[in-house]
Amino acid sequence: GIAADNFVWPPPDQPDRVPYRGWEPFEEPDAGVFFGRDAQIVRALDMLRTMRTTGVDSLFVVLGPSGSGKSSFLRAGLLPRLRREDRRFVLLDIVRPERHALSGDTGLARAIHAGRRRLGLAKPALGDIEIACSTDVPAVRTLLAECRLAAAHRVSDAEPDSAAPTLVLPLDQAEELFTAEAGSEAATFLELIAELARPDAGGQRLGLIVVGTIRTDRYEVMQTAPQLAGLTAEVFDDLKPMPDNQFREVITGPANRASAGGERLSIAPDLVNRLLDEAGEGGDALPLLALTLR
C-alpha cells in the first residue's frame, strides 16, 4: 500500500492543487502524485523499521547531491507512509534550520509544540518549550517521552506490552546547520539532538529517530561536527539519477492521477518520448524536468 495510487488525489482540502510542483519540493499532500521512487521508499522504510527494532542508531541520513529530490523524498515519500504506521511511528513537524534551528518558524520548538497539540497535549506553551530547548535537555526528553506515551494511547488495538511508537523528527536541509549564517542555535540544536540520542542516566533510550536530508558535499562537515561525536548514523544514498522507466512515471503518473480526480490532463506520447530523450542527457535533469512539467 505504499504506491502513489494508494493516496488520495487531489487532497480533499486543496481540490485545485497542481500535480506538478516545479522547483518547489513535493509535500505530504502530494504523496498521491509522487512517482519514480517506489523502490527507494521500500528500502528506506525497511531501514527505519530495523532502526526502531534495534534501538541503537538515532540518525537516518538521506544523502544526495543538490537537485536529486531529497526534500521531496522525505516530505512526500517517507513521511506520509510513516504516518500510516501509527503502531510503530509518531511524527513531529519538519524542522528546517535556516538561521534559528530552535526558535524559528520551522525550528525545533515549534515542531515539538505542534506535535504535542496534535496528540492532545496542550501544555506547556511554545515559549516554555523554546526555553527548554535552549537550556534544559531533561525537560525536552520528558516532553518527547510524553508524545510517545500519548501516541501509544491513541492506538486502540495495540498489544498491552507492545513498545510505544518511535518518535520521528524530520530534519530537512541539514546543511543549513553548518553555514556561517546558522547562528548559535545551530550548535545548541546539534548538542541537544546528540544528548537525546544517547541513553539517559538510567540507561534508557528515548525512542527517537532523526530523519534528515543533507547534500553530499556537506556530509563530511556533519560527520566531523564535534557535537555529534560518538553517534553513528544509517546513511541512505540511493537517490541516484533515474532510469527512463522512472522518468516516464514522473511525467505521466501525475497526469493520470489528475485525470482520475476529475481534472483531465493528457500528455501526447511524442512529447513524453522527447522529454525522456532530453532527460537522459545528464545526471542533473530531474529539477529541469520538474520545472518543465510545471
mmCIF file of N, CA and C in Angstrom, residues 92-212:
data_model
loop_
_atom_site.group_PDB
_atom_site.id
_atom_site.type_symbol
_atom_site.label_atom_id
_atom_site.label_comp_id
_atom_site.label_asym_id
_atom_site.label_seq_id
_atom_site.Cartn_x
_atom_site.Cartn_y
_atom_site.Cartn_z
ATOM 1 N N LEU A 92 6.788 14.200 14.397
ATOM 2 C CA LEU A 92 6.786 15.623 14.686
ATOM 3 C C LEU A 92 6.768 16.397 13.372
ATOM 4 N N ASP A 93 6.561 17.713 13.455
ATOM 5 C CA ASP A 93 6.627 18.536 12.254
ATOM 6 C C ASP A 93 8.065 18.596 11.737
ATOM 7 N N ILE A 94 8.208 18.982 10.477
ATOM 8 C CA ILE A 94 9.525 19.082 9.857
ATOM 9 C C ILE A 94 10.276 20.285 10.425
ATOM 10 N N VAL A 95 11.533 20.055 10.800
ATOM 11 C CA VAL A 95 12.428 21.138 11.199
ATOM 12 C C VAL A 95 13.245 21.543 9.979
ATOM 13 N N ARG A 96 13.184 22.825 9.644
ATOM 14 C CA ARG A 96 14.049 23.415 8.609
ATOM 15 C C ARG A 96 14.906 24.454 9.325
ATOM 16 N N PRO A 97 16.212 24.199 9.523
ATOM 17 C CA PRO A 97 17.017 25.017 10.435
ATOM 18 C C PRO A 97 17.067 26.498 10.093
ATOM 19 N N GLU A 98 17.333 26.834 8.843
ATOM 20 C CA GLU A 98 17.553 28.210 8.445
ATOM 21 C C GLU A 98 18.505 28.884 9.440
ATOM 22 N N ARG A 99 18.144 30.057 9.973
ATOM 23 C CA ARG A 99 19.048 30.770 10.883
ATOM 24 C C ARG A 99 18.683 30.581 12.354
ATOM 25 N N HIS A 100 17.545 29.927 12.617
ATOM 26 C CA HIS A 100 17.101 29.755 14.005
ATOM 27 C C HIS A 100 16.564 28.330 14.153
ATOM 28 N N ALA A 101 17.479 27.394 14.358
ATOM 29 C CA ALA A 101 17.105 25.978 14.378
ATOM 30 C C ALA A 101 16.215 25.615 15.556
ATOM 31 N N LEU A 102 16.272 26.406 16.625
ATOM 32 C CA LEU A 102 15.456 26.118 17.808
ATOM 33 C C LEU A 102 14.179 26.956 17.845
ATOM 34 N N SER A 103 14.295 28.255 17.626
ATOM 35 C CA SER A 103 13.177 29.167 17.863
ATOM 36 C C SER A 103 12.516 29.690 16.605
ATOM 37 N N GLY A 104 12.995 29.304 15.431
ATOM 38 C CA GLY A 104 12.433 29.823 14.190
ATOM 39 C C GLY A 104 11.050 29.268 13.891
ATOM 40 N N ASP A 105 10.440 29.816 12.832
ATOM 41 C CA ASP A 105 9.102 29.374 12.438
ATOM 42 C C ASP A 105 9.073 27.901 12.046
ATOM 43 N N THR A 106 10.208 27.386 11.593
ATOM 44 C CA THR A 106 10.304 25.954 11.285
ATOM 45 C C THR A 106 11.355 25.289 12.166
ATOM 46 N N GLY A 107 11.519 25.831 13.380
ATOM 47 C CA GLY A 107 12.513 25.319 14.303
ATOM 48 C C GLY A 107 11.993 24.190 15.172
ATOM 49 N N LEU A 108 12.859 23.686 16.025
ATOM 50 C CA LEU A 108 12.542 22.515 16.839
ATOM 51 C C LEU A 108 11.421 22.783 17.833
ATOM 52 N N ALA A 109 11.431 23.946 18.472
ATOM 53 C CA ALA A 109 10.410 24.227 19.490
ATOM 54 C C ALA A 109 9.011 24.177 18.887
ATOM 55 N N ARG A 110 8.837 24.782 17.725
ATOM 56 C CA ARG A 110 7.514 24.752 17.088
ATOM 57 C C ARG A 110 7.141 23.343 16.638
ATOM 58 N N ALA A 111 8.118 22.572 16.212
ATOM 59 C CA ALA A 111 7.828 21.193 15.812
ATOM 60 C C ALA A 111 7.326 20.379 16.998
ATOM 61 N N ILE A 112 7.977 20.545 18.154
ATOM 62 C CA ILE A 112 7.535 19.837 19.358
ATOM 63 C C ILE A 112 6.163 20.329 19.792
ATOM 64 N N HIS A 113 5.979 21.644 19.794
ATOM 65 C CA HIS A 113 4.707 22.227 20.235
ATOM 66 C C HIS A 113 3.551 21.744 19.357
ATOM 67 N N ALA A 114 3.736 21.790 18.026
ATOM 68 C CA ALA A 114 2.668 21.362 17.118
ATOM 69 C C ALA A 114 2.390 19.868 17.267
ATOM 70 N N GLY A 115 3.439 19.064 17.424
ATOM 71 C CA GLY A 115 3.241 17.635 17.602
ATOM 72 C C GLY A 115 2.479 17.305 18.871
ATOM 73 N N ARG A 116 2.789 18.010 19.941
ATOM 74 C CA ARG A 116 2.087 17.777 21.200
ATOM 75 C C ARG A 116 0.614 18.179 21.100
ATOM 76 N N ARG A 117 0.345 19.263 20.425
ATOM 77 C CA ARG A 117 -1.056 19.693 20.277
ATOM 78 C C ARG A 117 -1.859 18.662 19.476
ATOM 79 N N ARG A 118 -1.262 18.089 18.444
ATOM 80 C CA ARG A 118 -1.976 17.061 17.675
ATOM 81 C C ARG A 118 -2.288 15.836 18.535
ATOM 82 N N LEU A 119 -1.441 15.587 19.525
ATOM 83 C CA LEU A 119 -1.630 14.434 20.399
ATOM 84 C C LEU A 119 -2.474 14.763 21.621
ATOM 85 N N GLY A 120 -3.020 15.983 21.666
ATOM 86 C CA GLY A 120 -3.880 16.384 22.771
ATOM 87 C C GLY A 120 -3.144 16.893 23.982
ATOM 88 N N LEU A 121 -1.870 17.239 23.838
ATOM 89 C CA LEU A 121 -1.064 17.758 24.948
ATOM 90 C C LEU A 121 -0.977 19.270 24.811
ATOM 91 N N ALA A 122 -1.822 19.984 25.517
ATOM 92 C CA ALA A 122 -1.942 21.427 25.313
ATOM 93 C C ALA A 122 -0.826 22.224 25.979
ATOM 94 N N LYS A 123 -0.206 21.672 26.994
ATOM 95 C CA LYS A 123 0.837 22.405 27.722
ATOM 96 C C LYS A 123 2.163 21.659 27.571
ATOM 97 N N PRO A 124 3.285 22.374 27.727
ATOM 98 C CA PRO A 124 3.459 23.794 28.042
ATOM 99 C C PRO A 124 3.306 24.675 26.807
ATOM 100 N N ALA A 125 3.392 25.983 27.033
ATOM 101 C CA ALA A 125 3.294 26.944 25.948
ATOM 102 C C ALA A 125 4.548 26.898 25.087
ATOM 103 N N LEU A 126 4.416 27.449 23.893
ATOM 104 C CA LEU A 126 5.535 27.454 22.949
ATOM 105 C C LEU A 126 6.765 28.134 23.545
ATOM 106 N N GLY A 127 6.569 29.247 24.217
ATOM 107 C CA GLY A 127 7.707 29.959 24.801
ATOM 108 C C GLY A 127 8.458 29.110 25.811
ATOM 109 N N ASP A 128 7.745 28.342 26.597
ATOM 110 C CA ASP A 128 8.401 27.472 27.582
ATOM 111 C C ASP A 128 9.182 26.353 26.894
ATOM 112 N N ILE A 129 8.654 25.857 25.774
ATOM 113 C CA ILE A 129 9.367 24.821 25.031
ATOM 114 C C ILE A 129 10.642 25.402 24.426
ATOM 115 N N GLU A 130 10.576 26.626 23.935
ATOM 116 C CA GLU A 130 11.775 27.272 23.388
ATOM 117 C C GLU A 130 12.864 27.393 24.455
ATOM 118 N N ILE A 131 12.478 27.784 25.658
ATOM 119 C CA ILE A 131 13.454 27.909 26.748
ATOM 120 C C ILE A 131 14.063 26.550 27.069
ATOM 121 N N ALA A 132 13.221 25.514 27.125
ATOM 122 C CA ALA A 132 13.716 24.175 27.427
ATOM 123 C C ALA A 132 14.703 23.700 26.365
ATOM 124 N N CYS A 133 14.412 23.968 25.095
ATOM 125 C CA CYS A 133 15.300 23.537 24.018
ATOM 126 C C CYS A 133 16.674 24.193 24.130
ATOM 127 N N SER A 134 16.712 25.378 24.711
ATOM 128 C CA SER A 134 17.983 26.109 24.817
ATOM 129 C C SER A 134 18.771 25.758 26.065
ATOM 130 N N THR A 135 18.068 25.316 27.127
ATOM 131 C CA THR A 135 18.752 25.222 28.420
ATOM 132 C C THR A 135 18.525 23.943 29.197
ATOM 133 N N ASP A 136 17.546 23.100 28.819
ATOM 134 C CA ASP A 136 17.133 22.024 29.717
ATOM 135 C C ASP A 136 16.881 20.732 28.936
ATOM 136 N N VAL A 137 17.922 19.959 28.734
ATOM 137 C CA VAL A 137 17.801 18.708 27.973
ATOM 138 C C VAL A 137 16.835 17.730 28.645
ATOM 139 N N PRO A 138 16.904 17.507 29.975
ATOM 140 C CA PRO A 138 15.953 16.568 30.590
ATOM 141 C C PRO A 138 14.494 16.980 30.377
ATOM 142 N N ALA A 139 14.216 18.288 30.370
ATOM 143 C CA ALA A 139 12.846 18.735 30.148
ATOM 144 C C ALA A 139 12.388 18.395 28.732
ATOM 145 N N VAL A 140 13.270 18.573 27.761
ATOM 146 C CA VAL A 140 12.914 18.231 26.383
ATOM 147 C C VAL A 140 12.705 16.726 26.256
ATOM 148 N N ARG A 141 13.545 15.953 26.909
ATOM 149 C CA ARG A 141 13.381 14.495 26.894
ATOM 150 C C ARG A 141 12.008 14.101 27.447
ATOM 151 N N THR A 142 11.602 14.760 28.517
ATOM 152 C CA THR A 142 10.292 14.476 29.108
ATOM 153 C C THR A 142 9.161 14.852 28.158
ATOM 154 N N LEU A 143 9.274 16.011 27.497
ATOM 155 C CA LEU A 143 8.247 16.439 26.549
ATOM 156 C C LEU A 143 8.086 15.425 25.419
ATOM 157 N N LEU A 144 9.199 14.909 24.930
ATOM 158 C CA LEU A 144 9.145 13.955 23.824
ATOM 159 C C LEU A 144 8.663 12.583 24.297
ATOM 160 N N ALA A 145 9.056 12.190 25.499
ATOM 161 C CA ALA A 145 8.568 10.920 26.049
ATOM 162 C C ALA A 145 7.051 10.961 26.228
ATOM 163 N N GLU A 146 6.526 12.107 26.617
ATOM 164 C CA GLU A 146 5.077 12.255 26.753
ATOM 165 C C GLU A 146 4.385 12.123 25.402
ATOM 166 N N CYS A 147 5.041 12.593 24.337
ATOM 167 C CA CYS A 147 4.483 12.424 22.992
ATOM 168 C C CYS A 147 4.358 10.942 22.644
ATOM 169 N N ARG A 148 5.388 10.173 22.942
ATOM 170 C CA ARG A 148 5.353 8.738 22.657
ATOM 171 C C ARG A 148 4.229 8.057 23.437
ATOM 172 N N LEU A 149 4.094 8.413 24.700
ATOM 173 C CA LEU A 149 3.061 7.801 25.532
ATOM 174 C C LEU A 149 1.666 8.152 25.018
ATOM 175 N N ALA A 150 1.455 9.417 24.667
ATOM 176 C CA ALA A 150 0.154 9.834 24.142
ATOM 177 C C ALA A 150 -0.146 9.129 22.827
ATOM 178 N N ALA A 151 0.873 8.956 21.980
ATOM 179 C CA ALA A 151 0.669 8.257 20.716
ATOM 180 C C ALA A 151 0.297 6.794 20.955
ATOM 181 N N ALA A 152 0.907 6.171 21.957
ATOM 182 C CA ALA A 152 0.586 4.779 22.280
ATOM 183 C C ALA A 152 -0.860 4.645 22.726
ATOM 184 N N HIS A 153 -1.354 5.597 23.490
ATOM 185 C CA HIS A 153 -2.728 5.543 23.983
ATOM 186 C C HIS A 153 -3.752 5.722 22.868
ATOM 187 N N ARG A 154 -3.332 6.329 21.756
ATOM 188 C CA ARG A 154 -4.259 6.553 20.647
ATOM 189 C C ARG A 154 -4.445 5.311 19.792
ATOM 190 N N VAL A 155 -3.557 4.331 19.915
ATOM 191 C CA VAL A 155 -3.681 3.090 19.147
ATOM 192 C C VAL A 155 -4.534 2.124 19.962
ATOM 193 N N SER A 156 -5.807 2.046 19.617
ATOM 194 C CA SER A 156 -6.764 1.348 20.477
ATOM 195 C C SER A 156 -6.544 -0.157 20.529
ATOM 196 N N ASP A 157 -6.018 -0.756 19.431
ATOM 197 C CA ASP A 157 -5.895 -2.213 19.401
ATOM 198 C C ASP A 157 -4.456 -2.678 19.576
ATOM 199 N N ALA A 158 -3.600 -1.829 20.150
ATOM 200 C CA ALA A 158 -2.211 -2.227 20.366
ATOM 201 C C ALA A 158 -2.124 -3.279 21.471
ATOM 202 N N GLU A 159 -1.126 -4.139 21.375
ATOM 203 C CA GLU A 159 -0.900 -5.123 22.424
ATOM 204 C C GLU A 159 -0.503 -4.418 23.716
ATOM 205 N N PRO A 160 -0.973 -4.918 24.872
ATOM 206 C CA PRO A 160 -0.681 -4.231 26.144
ATOM 207 C C PRO A 160 0.805 -4.062 26.425
ATOM 208 N N ASP A 161 1.630 -5.037 26.009
ATOM 209 C CA ASP A 161 3.046 -4.970 26.319
ATOM 210 C C ASP A 161 3.890 -4.497 25.136
ATOM 211 N N SER A 162 3.245 -3.964 24.107
ATOM 212 C CA SER A 162 3.993 -3.512 22.932
ATOM 213 C C SER A 162 4.681 -2.189 23.227
ATOM 214 N N ALA A 163 5.794 -1.956 22.526
ATOM 215 C CA ALA A 163 6.543 -0.716 22.724
ATOM 216 C C ALA A 163 5.772 0.464 22.166
ATOM 217 N N ALA A 164 5.930 1.614 22.802
ATOM 218 C CA ALA A 164 5.303 2.832 22.304
ATOM 219 C C ALA A 164 5.893 3.182 20.943
ATOM 220 N N PRO A 165 5.132 3.881 20.102
ATOM 221 C CA PRO A 165 5.668 4.261 18.791
ATOM 222 C C PRO A 165 6.959 5.061 18.925
ATOM 223 N N THR A 166 7.864 4.820 18.006
ATOM 224 C CA THR A 166 9.116 5.569 17.949
ATOM 225 C C THR A 166 8.845 6.968 17.414
ATOM 226 N N LEU A 167 9.464 7.953 18.031
ATOM 227 C CA LEU A 167 9.274 9.344 17.637
ATOM 228 C C LEU A 167 10.191 9.668 16.461
ATOM 229 N N VAL A 168 9.632 10.253 15.408
ATOM 230 C CA VAL A 168 10.402 10.629 14.225
ATOM 231 C C VAL A 168 10.450 12.151 14.129
ATOM 232 N N LEU A 169 11.663 12.681 14.095
ATOM 233 C CA LEU A 169 11.875 14.118 13.906
ATOM 234 C C LEU A 169 12.434 14.338 12.505
ATOM 235 N N PRO A 170 11.634 14.843 11.566
ATOM 236 C CA PRO A 170 12.149 15.111 10.224
ATOM 237 C C PRO A 170 12.978 16.401 10.226
ATOM 238 N N LEU A 171 14.140 16.338 9.607
ATOM 239 C CA LEU A 171 15.063 17.472 9.539
ATOM 240 C C LEU A 171 15.448 17.677 8.084
ATOM 241 N N ASP A 172 14.911 18.721 7.469
ATOM 242 C CA ASP A 172 15.164 18.952 6.054
ATOM 243 C C ASP A 172 16.271 19.986 5.862
ATOM 244 N N GLN A 173 17.147 19.711 4.896
ATOM 245 C CA GLN A 173 18.254 20.591 4.538
ATOM 246 C C GLN A 173 19.164 20.850 5.741
ATOM 247 N N ALA A 174 19.661 19.767 6.293
ATOM 248 C CA ALA A 174 20.519 19.846 7.477
ATOM 249 C C ALA A 174 21.810 20.600 7.206
ATOM 250 N N GLU A 175 22.189 20.780 5.942
ATOM 251 C CA GLU A 175 23.402 21.544 5.647
ATOM 252 C C GLU A 175 23.318 22.972 6.174
ATOM 253 N N GLU A 176 22.093 23.465 6.402
ATOM 254 C CA GLU A 176 21.934 24.822 6.926
ATOM 255 C C GLU A 176 22.471 24.955 8.352
ATOM 256 N N LEU A 177 22.665 23.839 9.032
ATOM 257 C CA LEU A 177 23.229 23.879 10.384
ATOM 258 C C LEU A 177 24.725 24.172 10.375
ATOM 259 N N PHE A 178 25.350 24.086 9.206
ATOM 260 C CA PHE A 178 26.805 24.173 9.138
ATOM 261 C C PHE A 178 27.280 25.332 8.260
ATOM 262 N N THR A 179 26.452 26.355 8.127
ATOM 263 C CA THR A 179 26.837 27.540 7.370
ATOM 264 C C THR A 179 27.240 28.657 8.319
ATOM 265 N N ALA A 180 27.875 29.666 7.769
ATOM 266 C CA ALA A 180 28.289 30.808 8.580
ATOM 267 C C ALA A 180 27.094 31.574 9.118
ATOM 268 N N GLU A 181 25.937 31.465 8.454
ATOM 269 C CA GLU A 181 24.741 32.198 8.877
ATOM 270 C C GLU A 181 23.896 31.412 9.875
ATOM 271 N N ALA A 182 24.328 30.220 10.260
ATOM 272 C CA ALA A 182 23.491 29.349 11.086
ATOM 273 C C ALA A 182 23.220 29.936 12.462
ATOM 274 N N GLY A 183 24.166 30.682 13.018
ATOM 275 C CA GLY A 183 23.962 31.267 14.337
ATOM 276 C C GLY A 183 24.219 30.278 15.455
ATOM 277 N N SER A 184 24.125 30.780 16.676
ATOM 278 C CA SER A 184 24.457 29.965 17.846
ATOM 279 C C SER A 184 23.452 28.844 18.087
ATOM 280 N N GLU A 185 22.224 29.015 17.602
ATOM 281 C CA GLU A 185 21.209 27.991 17.844
ATOM 282 C C GLU A 185 21.547 26.677 17.146
ATOM 283 N N ALA A 186 22.311 26.739 16.069
ATOM 284 C CA ALA A 186 22.650 25.511 15.343
ATOM 285 C C ALA A 186 23.480 24.580 16.212
ATOM 286 N N ALA A 187 24.500 25.127 16.877
ATOM 287 C CA ALA A 187 25.343 24.299 17.741
ATOM 288 C C ALA A 187 24.531 23.740 18.902
ATOM 289 N N THR A 188 23.654 24.562 19.480
ATOM 290 C CA THR A 188 22.817 24.090 20.587
ATOM 291 C C THR A 188 21.877 22.987 20.116
ATOM 292 N N PHE A 189 21.324 23.142 18.917
ATOM 293 C CA PHE A 189 20.446 22.126 18.348
ATOM 294 C C PHE A 189 21.186 20.796 18.210
ATOM 295 N N LEU A 190 22.408 20.841 17.667
ATOM 296 C CA LEU A 190 23.181 19.614 17.481
ATOM 297 C C LEU A 190 23.504 18.960 18.823
ATOM 298 N N GLU A 191 23.877 19.768 19.811
ATOM 299 C CA GLU A 191 24.160 19.226 21.137
ATOM 300 C C GLU A 191 22.923 18.575 21.745
ATOM 301 N N LEU A 192 21.776 19.220 21.564
ATOM 302 C CA LEU A 192 20.529 18.688 22.105
ATOM 303 C C LEU A 192 20.170 17.358 21.447
ATOM 304 N N ILE A 193 20.270 17.303 20.120
ATOM 305 C CA ILE A 193 19.952 16.070 19.400
ATOM 306 C C ILE A 193 20.874 14.934 19.850
ATOM 307 N N ALA A 194 22.153 15.251 20.026
ATOM 308 C CA ALA A 194 23.112 14.230 20.456
ATOM 309 C C ALA A 194 22.764 13.699 21.837
ATOM 310 N N GLU A 195 22.393 14.592 22.743
ATOM 311 C CA GLU A 195 22.035 14.165 24.102
ATOM 312 C C GLU A 195 20.762 13.325 24.095
ATOM 313 N N LEU A 196 19.796 13.703 23.276
ATOM 314 C CA LEU A 196 18.553 12.947 23.210
ATOM 315 C C LEU A 196 18.764 11.577 22.584
ATOM 316 N N ALA A 197 19.762 11.461 21.729
ATOM 317 C CA ALA A 197 20.033 10.177 21.070
ATOM 318 C C ALA A 197 20.723 9.190 21.996
ATOM 319 N N ARG A 198 21.387 9.701 23.017
ATOM 320 C CA ARG A 198 22.120 8.823 23.934
ATOM 321 C C ARG A 198 21.194 8.338 25.053
ATOM 322 N N PRO A 199 21.509 7.220 25.687
ATOM 323 C CA PRO A 199 20.710 6.769 26.840
ATOM 324 C C PRO A 199 20.791 7.775 27.978
ATOM 325 N N ASP A 200 19.737 7.821 28.799
ATOM 326 C CA ASP A 200 19.762 8.721 29.950
ATOM 327 C C ASP A 200 20.594 8.106 31.079
ATOM 328 N N ALA A 201 20.586 8.758 32.237
ATOM 329 C CA ALA A 201 21.411 8.296 33.363
ATOM 330 C C ALA A 201 21.046 6.878 33.798
ATOM 331 N N GLY A 202 19.808 6.490 33.579
ATOM 332 C CA GLY A 202 19.374 5.145 33.943
ATOM 333 C C GLY A 202 19.554 4.119 32.849
ATOM 334 N N GLY A 203 20.175 4.534 31.724
ATOM 335 C CA GLY A 203 20.414 3.613 30.626
ATOM 336 C C GLY A 203 19.249 3.454 29.670
ATOM 337 N N GLN A 204 18.202 4.283 29.837
ATOM 338 C CA GLN A 204 17.023 4.184 28.983
ATOM 339 C C GLN A 204 17.160 5.081 27.763
ATOM 340 N N ARG A 205 16.782 4.551 26.610
ATOM 341 C CA ARG A 205 16.778 5.353 25.386
ATOM 342 C C ARG A 205 15.416 6.005 25.195
ATOM 343 N N LEU A 206 15.433 7.171 24.561
ATOM 344 C CA LEU A 206 14.199 7.934 24.376
ATOM 345 C C LEU A 206 13.271 7.278 23.370
ATOM 346 N N GLY A 207 13.839 6.642 22.331
ATOM 347 C CA GLY A 207 12.999 6.135 21.250
ATOM 348 C C GLY A 207 12.764 7.204 20.207
ATOM 349 N N LEU A 208 13.854 7.812 19.738
ATOM 350 C CA LEU A 208 13.805 8.930 18.793
ATOM 351 C C LEU A 208 14.676 8.609 17.587
ATOM 352 N N ILE A 209 14.136 8.882 16.394
ATOM 353 C CA ILE A 209 14.923 8.806 15.162
ATOM 354 C C ILE A 209 14.835 10.156 14.471
ATOM 355 N N VAL A 210 15.983 10.754 14.210
ATOM 356 C CA VAL A 210 16.050 11.983 13.418
ATOM 357 C C VAL A 210 16.279 11.576 11.974
ATOM 358 N N VAL A 211 15.323 11.920 11.110
ATOM 359 C CA VAL A 211 15.418 11.593 9.686
ATOM 360 C C VAL A 211 15.759 12.879 8.956
ATOM 361 N N GLY A 212 17.021 13.014 8.542
ATOM 362 C CA GLY A 212 17.477 14.266 7.979
ATOM 363 C C GLY A 212 17.975 14.144 6.561
#
